[in-house]
Amino acid sequence: MIETYNILSPSFEREAPRELMLLSIISQSFFQPFSLEDNLLVVLTALTSGSGVGFNRAMLFLKSDDRLRGEMWLGPRSAEEAGLIWEVLSTPGIGYVEILEHNRALVNKNADTLSARLRGLVYPANDPKALIPASVAGRKEILHVREAAQEPRVDRRFLNIIGVDEFLCVPLVAGDDVVGEIILDNAITRTPISPSDIKLAGICGLMAGNYIHSTTLHRRLLNMEKMAAMGEMAMFVTHQLRNPIVAIGGFTDQLLKPDLPEEKRVRNLNIIRDEIRRLEVIIYQMGHFLKVSLKEPVFFDPAPAIAEVLDSPQVQSRAKAYTLDAKVDACPPKILCDPTSFGEVLRNLIDNAFDATPPGGTISVRTYRRSPTAFALSVRDTGRGLTNPAKAHLFQPFFTTKDKGMGLGLPFIKRVMDTCGGSVEVLSRVGRGSVFKLQFISQERESTS
Amino acid sequence: MTKRILLVEDEKPLCLLYEEELRGEGYEITAVTDAEAALAALREGSFDLIVTDIRMPGKNGIELITEIMGLRKDIPIIINSAYQSYKEDFMTWAADAYVVKSASLEELKARIKQLLGE
C-alpha cells in the first residue's frame, strides 16, 4: 500500500520541538508564491511566534549597495499589545498563513513607529571600525550582547532605538557573503536569552540568508533577461525605422532643390508615400505585439471567423497567384479563444504561407476534430521550408526569415495560443514547405433538437 | 579621372537615393542590392571605393567584406548602416569607416572624399 501526502501542511503541531516547528513554518512559506518581503516577514514571525518560546521582537537589516539598512521591525510596542498578539497566535488551529496575515497587519500598523525609526539606521557594510549592529555584517558570528549600555562597541543611536540591554545579532549568511542581519530581543517579557534560543536563531539566519541570496539572484537574472530583450528590441526597431526615415529625408531634400524635373518630383513623392506606409505598418505591428494583455478566451463558433479571413480582399487578392485549397468543417465545435485574436492568428499564418511560397504554389487550410475536446486547424504551404536553426528561433520576438519582416507574427500567435490553453506546432522541410498546426480546447455545440 | 564607387544596399529606395546623390558628386556608381552581385561586380571591374550596408538578405555586409579581402585588399570600404550600436566594432571588421545612415548624406559624402584623398 502506498499513501501520498501533500508536501505542504498549513497547520503544524504545537507540541513539536520548536526547532522543528520553526523549520516547518519557514520552509513551507518559501514554497508559497509570496514576495521576498512577505517571506522575510515569515522568518521574523517564526522567531517571534509565541510568548513562552520565541523572542518578543525581531528586527531585520538588509545589505544592498554596500550599505546595511534597517528594513522591518516586528513585535509588539507594549505589554498590552504583546498580550493581544500572543492570544491570537495561540488560537487553536491557526496556521502560518493566518499568522503571516496577522503580522503583515502588525508591521503595517507599526510602519510609522517601530519600522520608521529602524529605517533611519543605515551603516556602511564593510567598515572595519563598525560598531554593533553593523559589525556583525562583516563576520559570520552570532553576537549575544548583554549590559549593552556599558558596552562601548554598541552604536548609541541603535541602542536608543532598541531600548533594551540584552539582544542577539544574527548574521544572514549566504555562501561567502553576509546578506543581512536579524536583531532579536525580549523587550516585553525581559526573559534572558538562552543557549537554545541562540541555536534556534542561528538556523533561521542560515535559512533566511540562503533564501535572500537565491531570490536576489533570481530577480537579477530576470531583470537581465528583460534588459537584454529590451536592448535587442530597441536595436531592431531603430534599424526598422531608420531606413524609411532616411529615404523620406533624402528624397525630400531632392524635392527642395530647384529645377527638379516633374517626372522625378512625382517619383520622389511616390517613394515618400510608400515609405510612410511602411512606417505605419511597422508601428502597427509593434503596437499590436506590445499590447499588454489579450482578451479573455471564450467558447465561440470558429466557422464564420475562418470564412471571414479566407474571403477577405487581402487574402483573395494574394490568392490569385496561388492555389488556395480550404477544406473547413462547416459545423465545427465551439473553440476556446478570443475571437478577434483568432482571426488575426489565422490571417498571420496565411500571410506567412504566401510569403514563404513562390507564386504558383499551394496553400491548404484544414480543420480536424482530434477528440471531443480538441479541435485543430492547419495551414500548409509548398514554400521554401524552414531550416532547423530557423525552427528553433521561430517563436522568439524579432526573429524573422523574411527580408522585411518584424519577427512579431509568430510570437503573437504563440501568446494567443498560450492564453487560451491551446498550442501551436510547426513541421517543415527545406524545399518542401511548412505546416503550422493550431490546437484549441473545444466544446460540442448544444443539441438544437 | 572619374572615381568609381561600388554601392551595396538592399533597400531599393535607399539604393536609388545613394546612387543619384553620389553620381551628383561626380562619381561613377555601380549599385547592387546584395553581396553576390557585389562580388560579381568586383570580379568584372575595378573600383576605387566600396560603400556597403550590413544587414542584407543572403550574405551580410561583414561576410561580404571578408570575401572582398580575399579578392582585392586595397579598396577602401565604408560601412553605411542603420545600426548605431555596431559603430565601435567596424575596425575589427576591416572596414575603413562606419557611417550611420542619415537623411543628410553629408557625413557619407565627407567620408568618401576623405578616403579617396580628395
XYZ file of C-alpha atoms in Angstrom:
567
model
C 0.000 0.000 0.000
C 1.217 3.466 -0.835
C -0.084 6.628 0.785
C 0.511 10.094 -0.604
C 0.857 13.297 1.386
C 0.825 16.920 0.336
C 4.265 18.451 0.671
C 2.654 21.497 2.259
C 0.694 21.217 5.500
C -0.694 24.559 6.563
C -1.171 23.649 10.211
C 1.621 22.487 12.479
C 1.994 20.550 15.690
C 2.232 22.974 18.566
C 3.735 20.240 20.711
C 6.564 19.648 18.249
C 10.079 20.675 19.260
C 10.401 24.344 18.432
C 13.339 23.830 16.042
C 11.098 21.555 14.025
C 8.184 23.969 14.189
C 10.384 26.809 13.038
C 11.824 24.810 10.143
C 8.332 23.765 9.166
C 6.975 27.318 9.096
C 9.895 28.784 7.186
C 10.384 26.040 4.651
C 6.672 25.905 3.865
C 6.418 29.645 3.404
C 9.345 29.605 0.940
C 7.197 27.258 -1.162
C 4.389 29.778 -1.407
C 4.173 32.429 -4.105
C 4.900 35.075 -1.504
C 7.086 38.075 -2.199
C 10.605 38.350 -0.773
C 9.302 40.849 1.762
C 6.484 38.526 2.871
C 8.836 35.601 3.263
C 11.221 37.678 5.333
C 8.247 38.574 7.448
C 7.631 34.833 7.848
C 11.169 34.429 9.163
C 10.628 37.184 11.688
C 7.231 35.655 12.502
C 8.761 32.252 13.145
C 11.205 33.813 15.537
C 8.558 35.687 17.473
C 5.568 33.343 17.358
C 4.835 32.591 20.992
C 5.059 34.076 24.455
C 6.985 31.267 26.101
C 9.156 30.107 23.198
C 10.132 32.658 20.571
C 11.646 36.063 21.015
C 9.497 39.103 21.696
C 10.709 41.264 18.838
C 12.679 40.783 15.621
C 14.355 43.454 13.549
C 15.659 42.963 10.015
C 18.612 44.682 8.351
C 19.417 44.008 4.683
C 22.595 44.696 2.753
C 22.323 46.466 -0.580
C 24.896 48.533 -2.493
C 27.461 48.174 0.332
C 25.064 49.558 2.900
C 23.269 47.835 5.713
C 19.776 49.254 6.103
C 17.076 48.717 8.692
C 14.063 47.284 6.831
C 11.429 45.794 9.100
C 10.687 45.540 12.786
C 8.181 43.005 14.011
C 6.887 42.867 17.528
C 4.558 44.500 19.998
C 5.155 48.050 21.171
C 3.841 47.399 24.683
C 2.986 44.599 27.126
C -0.754 45.072 26.359
C -0.206 44.745 22.638
C 2.018 41.715 23.292
C -0.773 40.029 25.272
C -3.220 40.557 22.396
C -0.794 39.264 19.774
C 0.116 36.149 21.705
C -3.548 35.416 22.310
C -4.168 35.486 18.552
C -1.130 33.349 17.874
C -2.172 30.666 20.332
C -5.693 30.295 18.875
C -6.186 26.560 18.181
C -5.961 25.609 14.510
C -4.176 28.757 13.449
C -1.623 28.172 10.683
C 1.308 30.143 9.361
C -0.811 31.798 6.668
C -3.039 33.355 9.348
C -0.016 34.283 11.452
C 1.561 35.910 8.426
C -1.630 37.868 7.687
C -1.742 38.983 11.270
C 1.883 40.028 11.291
C 1.609 41.852 7.991
C -1.167 43.928 9.534
C 1.013 44.456 12.597
C 4.011 45.604 10.550
C 1.755 47.992 8.609
C 0.270 49.274 11.840
C 3.733 49.879 13.246
C 5.110 51.231 9.992
C 5.051 54.764 11.277
C 6.556 53.886 14.639
C 8.928 50.911 15.035
C 9.838 50.311 11.384
C 10.088 54.020 10.561
C 12.623 54.513 13.371
C 14.531 51.467 12.182
C 14.667 52.667 8.559
C 16.654 55.703 9.698
C 19.529 53.323 10.547
C 21.929 52.925 7.613
C 25.529 51.751 8.109
C 28.394 51.190 5.659
C 28.511 47.404 5.254
C 32.271 46.854 5.075
C 33.602 49.312 7.634
C 36.324 47.556 9.725
C 35.708 50.023 12.586
C 31.950 49.445 12.531
C 30.077 49.223 15.822
C 27.302 46.767 16.690
C 24.979 46.079 14.878
C 26.895 46.958 11.651
C 29.994 44.956 12.664
C 28.002 41.700 12.501
C 27.603 42.126 8.735
C 31.372 41.770 8.341
C 31.628 38.450 10.173
C 29.778 35.169 10.257
C 29.253 35.017 14.010
C 26.219 35.474 16.205
C 26.722 38.150 18.872
C 24.886 37.931 22.169
C 25.023 41.378 23.785
C 24.276 41.871 27.490
C 24.615 45.045 29.560
C 24.623 46.922 26.266
C 24.649 50.329 27.951
C 28.138 49.576 29.325
C 29.431 48.168 26.062
C 31.432 50.725 24.015
C 31.230 48.530 20.864
C 27.451 49.156 20.554
C 26.260 52.072 18.437
C 24.448 54.528 20.756
C 21.912 55.578 18.130
C 20.915 51.943 17.693
C 20.738 51.419 21.448
C 18.417 54.400 21.864
C 16.046 52.962 19.289
C 16.028 49.373 20.522
C 15.873 50.429 24.186
C 16.961 47.070 25.703
C 20.094 45.903 27.480
C 20.182 42.384 26.053
C 19.815 41.366 22.421
C 21.073 38.927 19.828
C 22.627 39.830 16.435
C 22.323 37.038 13.843
C 24.096 37.459 10.501
C 22.201 36.202 7.446
C 24.878 34.180 5.714
C 24.725 33.099 2.072
C 27.823 31.348 0.778
C 30.781 33.672 1.342
C 28.620 36.702 1.814
C 26.530 38.213 4.588
C 23.301 39.494 3.042
C 21.728 40.972 6.135
C 21.166 40.652 9.839
C 18.390 39.933 12.302
C 18.314 41.501 15.797
C 16.234 39.691 18.390
C 15.252 40.739 21.890
C 12.813 40.072 24.726
C 11.819 43.665 25.405
C 8.414 42.761 26.841
C 8.987 39.638 28.946
C 12.605 40.524 29.840
C 13.340 36.777 29.697
C 17.113 36.165 29.382
C 18.226 34.785 26.007
C 19.118 31.087 26.425
C 21.710 28.996 24.506
C 18.841 27.095 22.844
C 17.332 30.421 21.695
C 20.686 31.234 20.118
C 20.821 27.878 18.334
C 17.308 28.425 17.010
C 18.125 31.903 15.764
C 21.214 30.526 14.020
C 19.137 28.050 11.996
C 16.832 30.894 10.983
C 19.773 33.046 9.934
C 21.138 30.340 7.664
C 17.799 29.658 6.014
C 16.900 33.310 5.566
C 20.369 34.160 4.216
C 20.211 31.495 1.554
C 16.658 32.408 0.687
C 17.530 36.110 0.259
C 20.591 35.191 -1.777
C 18.716 32.931 -4.208
C 15.754 35.308 -4.532
C 18.026 38.268 -5.237
C 19.961 36.260 -7.831
C 16.724 35.203 -9.479
C 15.423 38.779 -9.557
C 18.697 39.993 -11.032
C 18.583 37.277 -13.684
C 15.007 38.132 -14.672
C 15.972 41.780 -14.858
C 18.980 40.991 -17.041
C 16.834 38.913 -19.381
C 14.337 41.742 -19.585
C 17.068 44.298 -20.255
C 18.663 42.102 -22.930
C 15.303 41.645 -24.659
C 14.673 45.400 -24.459
C 18.115 46.125 -25.909
C 17.565 43.700 -28.751
C 14.183 45.207 -29.432
C 15.487 48.794 -29.335
C 18.240 47.876 -31.793
C 15.855 46.149 -34.145
C 13.290 48.948 -34.038
C 15.991 51.562 -34.655
C 17.052 49.709 -37.774
C 13.487 49.182 -38.981
C 12.591 52.842 -38.521
C 15.844 54.378 -39.725
C 15.762 53.014 -43.286
C 12.371 54.508 -44.272
C 13.194 57.745 -42.448
C 16.491 58.112 -44.335
C 14.674 57.515 -47.644
C 11.945 60.042 -46.786
C 14.523 62.640 -45.692
C 16.817 62.101 -48.665
C 14.101 62.244 -51.313
C 12.532 65.283 -49.626
C 15.891 67.080 -49.847
C 15.907 66.346 -53.566
C 12.370 67.769 -53.871
C 13.570 71.010 -52.321
C 16.221 71.502 -54.981
C 15.248 73.948 -57.752
C 14.697 72.726 -61.315
C 13.802 69.144 -60.402
C 12.131 67.574 -63.463
C 8.398 66.879 -62.989
C 8.894 63.156 -63.592
C 11.419 62.911 -60.754
C 9.226 65.013 -58.475
C 6.325 62.562 -58.880
C 8.647 59.587 -58.398
C 10.049 61.050 -55.173
C 6.568 61.772 -53.798
C 5.545 58.186 -54.553
C 8.605 56.820 -52.765
C 7.948 59.076 -49.782
C 4.301 57.940 -49.622
C 5.324 54.250 -49.796
C 7.935 54.659 -47.083
C 5.425 56.415 -44.815
C 3.022 53.480 -45.350
C 5.856 51.126 -44.395
C 6.434 53.102 -41.216
C 2.736 52.823 -40.440
C 2.874 49.037 -40.808
C 5.933 48.824 -38.535
C 4.288 50.978 -35.889
C 1.035 48.994 -36.136
C 2.881 45.680 -35.727
C 4.880 46.957 -32.785
C 1.808 48.296 -31.043
C -0.054 45.087 -31.758
C 2.672 42.935 -30.277
C 3.227 45.119 -27.243
C -0.453 45.112 -26.285
C -0.155 44.315 -22.618
C -2.973 41.830 -22.259
C -5.066 39.759 -24.587
C -8.806 39.447 -24.120
C -10.231 36.601 -22.038
C -10.808 33.485 -24.175
C -14.437 32.400 -24.665
C -16.091 29.459 -26.453
C -17.262 30.536 -29.910
C -18.045 29.095 -33.357
C -14.862 29.467 -35.459
C -16.576 28.801 -38.844
C -17.687 32.410 -39.573
C -14.300 33.772 -38.436
C -12.413 31.343 -40.718
C -14.697 32.235 -43.657
C -14.214 35.957 -42.998
C -10.423 35.649 -43.181
C -10.445 33.381 -46.252
C -12.906 35.639 -48.106
C -11.190 38.894 -47.117
C -9.966 41.078 -50.025
C -6.357 40.891 -48.697
C -6.299 37.078 -48.810
C -8.314 36.812 -52.033
C -6.084 39.259 -53.934
C -2.897 37.447 -52.905
C -4.513 34.045 -53.607
C -4.800 34.888 -57.328
C -1.184 33.851 -57.869
C -1.597 30.615 -55.836
C -3.916 27.660 -55.323
C -5.783 28.324 -52.088
C -7.266 25.000 -51.029
C -9.544 25.253 -47.970
C -11.426 22.258 -46.549
C -13.053 23.525 -43.409
C -15.610 21.769 -41.177
C -18.939 23.554 -41.892
C -20.238 22.803 -38.415
C -17.187 22.760 -36.134
C -17.387 22.542 -32.348
C -17.054 25.748 -30.346
C -13.424 26.552 -29.567
C -11.852 28.411 -26.671
C -10.048 31.585 -27.823
C -10.570 35.336 -28.059
C -12.496 35.619 -31.387
C -10.648 38.769 -32.539
C -7.232 37.272 -31.804
C -8.293 34.038 -33.540
C -8.941 35.941 -36.798
C -5.571 37.706 -36.509
C -3.779 34.419 -35.839
C -5.258 32.792 -38.931
C -4.582 35.862 -41.093
C -0.964 35.866 -39.881
C -0.481 32.169 -40.693
C -1.952 32.581 -44.193
C 0.182 35.698 -44.835
C 3.294 33.781 -43.725
C 2.358 30.893 -46.034
C 2.060 33.283 -49.009
C 5.357 34.987 -48.089
C 7.209 31.660 -47.890
C 5.822 30.262 -51.152
C 6.722 31.282 -54.703
C 3.719 32.140 -56.927
C 2.100 29.014 -58.340
C 2.396 27.154 -55.026
C -0.437 25.759 -52.926
C -1.702 26.990 -49.554
C -4.014 24.495 -47.804
C -6.236 25.249 -44.816
C -7.734 22.278 -42.969
C -9.684 21.680 -39.760
C -9.808 18.450 -37.752
C -11.591 17.135 -34.675
C -8.857 15.412 -32.748
C -11.117 14.415 -29.844
C -14.414 15.617 -28.363
C -12.452 18.346 -26.563
C -9.726 19.142 -29.088
C -10.096 20.943 -32.412
C -7.202 21.591 -34.758
C -6.628 23.954 -37.653
C -3.668 23.718 -40.006
C -2.166 25.978 -42.668
C 0.192 24.223 -45.073
C 2.341 25.763 -47.782
C 4.551 24.353 -50.536
C 7.177 27.052 -49.996
C 10.863 27.138 -49.175
C 10.516 25.435 -45.773
C 12.479 26.162 -42.615
C 15.966 25.121 -41.583
C 16.385 23.579 -38.118
C 18.053 26.700 -36.637
C 15.190 28.813 -38.008
C 12.660 26.411 -36.473
C 14.365 26.742 -33.099
C 14.019 30.550 -33.060
C 10.682 30.843 -34.811
C 8.652 31.963 -31.807
C 11.246 34.408 -30.465
C 10.326 38.072 -30.901
C 12.303 39.833 -33.676
C 13.493 36.629 -35.296
C 12.499 36.641 -38.950
C 13.290 34.706 -42.121
C 11.700 37.448 -44.241
C 13.657 40.310 -45.799
C 11.282 42.925 -44.467
C 9.644 41.073 -41.575
C 9.497 42.311 -37.997
C 9.551 38.834 -36.456
C 6.485 39.575 -34.346
C 3.768 37.474 -36.052
C 4.625 34.043 -34.647
C 5.421 35.301 -31.114
C 1.939 36.898 -31.195
C 0.380 33.595 -32.312
C 2.223 31.757 -29.543
C 0.954 34.265 -26.975
C -2.640 33.920 -28.152
C -2.444 30.109 -28.103
C -0.830 30.075 -24.642
C -3.533 32.399 -23.323
C -6.365 30.111 -24.477
C -4.738 26.881 -23.301
C -4.075 25.748 -26.865
C -0.863 25.050 -28.727
C 0.944 25.818 -31.969
C 3.363 23.432 -33.637
C 5.313 23.527 -36.862
C 6.509 20.775 -39.191
C 8.766 21.822 -42.019
C 11.243 20.538 -44.582
C 13.617 22.720 -46.526
C 12.449 22.967 -50.136
C 9.174 21.152 -49.426
C 7.185 23.607 -47.327
C 5.807 24.017 -43.830
C 2.662 23.223 -41.925
C 1.533 25.164 -38.868
C -0.989 23.391 -36.642
C -3.079 25.155 -34.048
C -4.858 23.101 -31.426
C -7.732 24.532 -29.398
C -9.773 23.310 -26.468
C -13.232 22.627 -27.910
C -16.760 22.007 -26.743
C -19.513 20.252 -28.716
C -22.434 22.523 -29.644
C -25.598 22.105 -27.612
C -28.121 19.943 -29.433
C -30.716 22.071 -31.227
C -33.346 19.334 -31.357
C 39.746 60.585 -63.830
C 36.267 59.805 -62.541
C 36.399 57.713 -59.351
C 34.378 54.507 -59.359
C 32.284 53.506 -56.346
C 30.590 50.144 -55.754
C 27.407 50.673 -53.729
C 25.802 47.686 -51.929
C 22.371 48.451 -50.441
C 19.433 46.035 -50.293
C 16.751 48.662 -49.651
C 15.747 49.724 -53.157
C 14.625 53.310 -52.378
C 17.846 53.907 -50.408
C 19.959 52.345 -53.138
C 18.383 54.719 -55.644
C 18.879 57.718 -53.346
C 22.580 57.000 -52.724
C 23.168 56.237 -56.377
C 21.690 59.556 -57.513
C 23.300 61.637 -54.799
C 26.783 60.193 -55.254
C 26.509 60.435 -59.001
C 25.627 64.091 -58.410
C 29.016 64.428 -56.658
C 30.708 63.352 -59.883
C 31.396 59.672 -59.122
C 30.715 56.713 -61.346
C 28.377 54.442 -59.399
C 27.675 50.729 -59.737
C 24.713 49.999 -57.463
C 23.814 46.431 -56.428
C 21.304 45.112 -53.870
C 23.093 42.038 -52.483
C 26.519 40.637 -51.668
C 26.634 38.117 -54.513
C 26.033 40.855 -57.103
C 28.730 42.955 -55.393
C 31.289 40.116 -55.652
C 30.374 39.595 -59.314
C 30.857 43.315 -59.987
C 34.246 43.223 -58.219
C 35.414 40.306 -60.316
C 34.477 42.107 -63.521
C 35.565 45.672 -62.906
C 37.810 47.822 -60.759
C 36.628 50.226 -58.087
C 38.181 52.977 -56.009
C 35.860 52.568 -53.039
C 33.068 50.356 -51.689
C 30.055 51.520 -49.661
C 28.123 48.631 -48.106
C 25.189 48.021 -45.781
C 25.494 45.346 -43.066
C 22.075 43.733 -42.728
C 21.122 42.304 -46.084
C 19.333 39.124 -47.130
C 21.734 36.316 -48.028
C 25.338 37.217 -47.212
C 25.573 40.170 -44.843
C 27.973 43.099 -45.154
C 30.568 41.606 -42.784
C 30.721 38.350 -44.756
C 30.998 40.439 -47.911
C 33.978 42.385 -46.524
C 35.724 39.128 -45.590
C 35.330 37.865 -49.159
C 36.422 41.188 -50.640
C 39.630 40.970 -48.604
C 40.293 37.649 -50.303
C 39.788 39.256 -53.717
C 41.495 42.670 -53.655
C 42.804 44.045 -50.449
C 43.443 47.640 -51.312
C 39.955 49.064 -51.830
C 38.768 51.326 -49.015
C 35.427 50.198 -47.557
C 32.776 52.305 -45.844
C 30.050 50.573 -43.856
C 26.814 52.526 -44.159
C 24.355 51.035 -41.693
C 21.192 51.805 -39.749
C 22.738 50.187 -36.668
C 24.302 52.816 -34.457
C 25.484 50.250 -31.926
C 27.904 48.489 -34.284
C 29.963 51.623 -34.741
C 32.593 50.541 -32.184
C 33.199 47.269 -33.997
C 33.928 48.418 -37.513
C 37.740 48.392 -37.173
C 37.675 44.696 -36.293
C 35.690 44.078 -39.447
C 38.491 45.611 -41.513
C 36.365 48.499 -42.755
C 37.920 51.952 -43.129
C 34.937 53.956 -41.918
C 31.500 53.495 -40.417
C 28.652 55.873 -41.212
C 25.269 55.631 -39.503
C 22.576 56.071 -42.153
C 21.090 59.533 -42.009
C 18.669 61.590 -44.085
C 21.548 64.027 -44.561
C 24.170 62.366 -46.754
C 26.844 64.889 -45.775
C 28.796 62.568 -43.482
C 28.817 59.795 -46.077
C 29.971 62.224 -48.771
C 32.684 63.654 -46.484
C 33.997 60.158 -45.628
C 34.091 59.187 -49.307
C 36.087 62.340 -50.152
C 38.468 61.698 -47.264
C 39.141 58.079 -48.229
C 39.573 58.950 -51.883
C 42.099 61.621 -50.881
C 40.069 64.442 -52.388
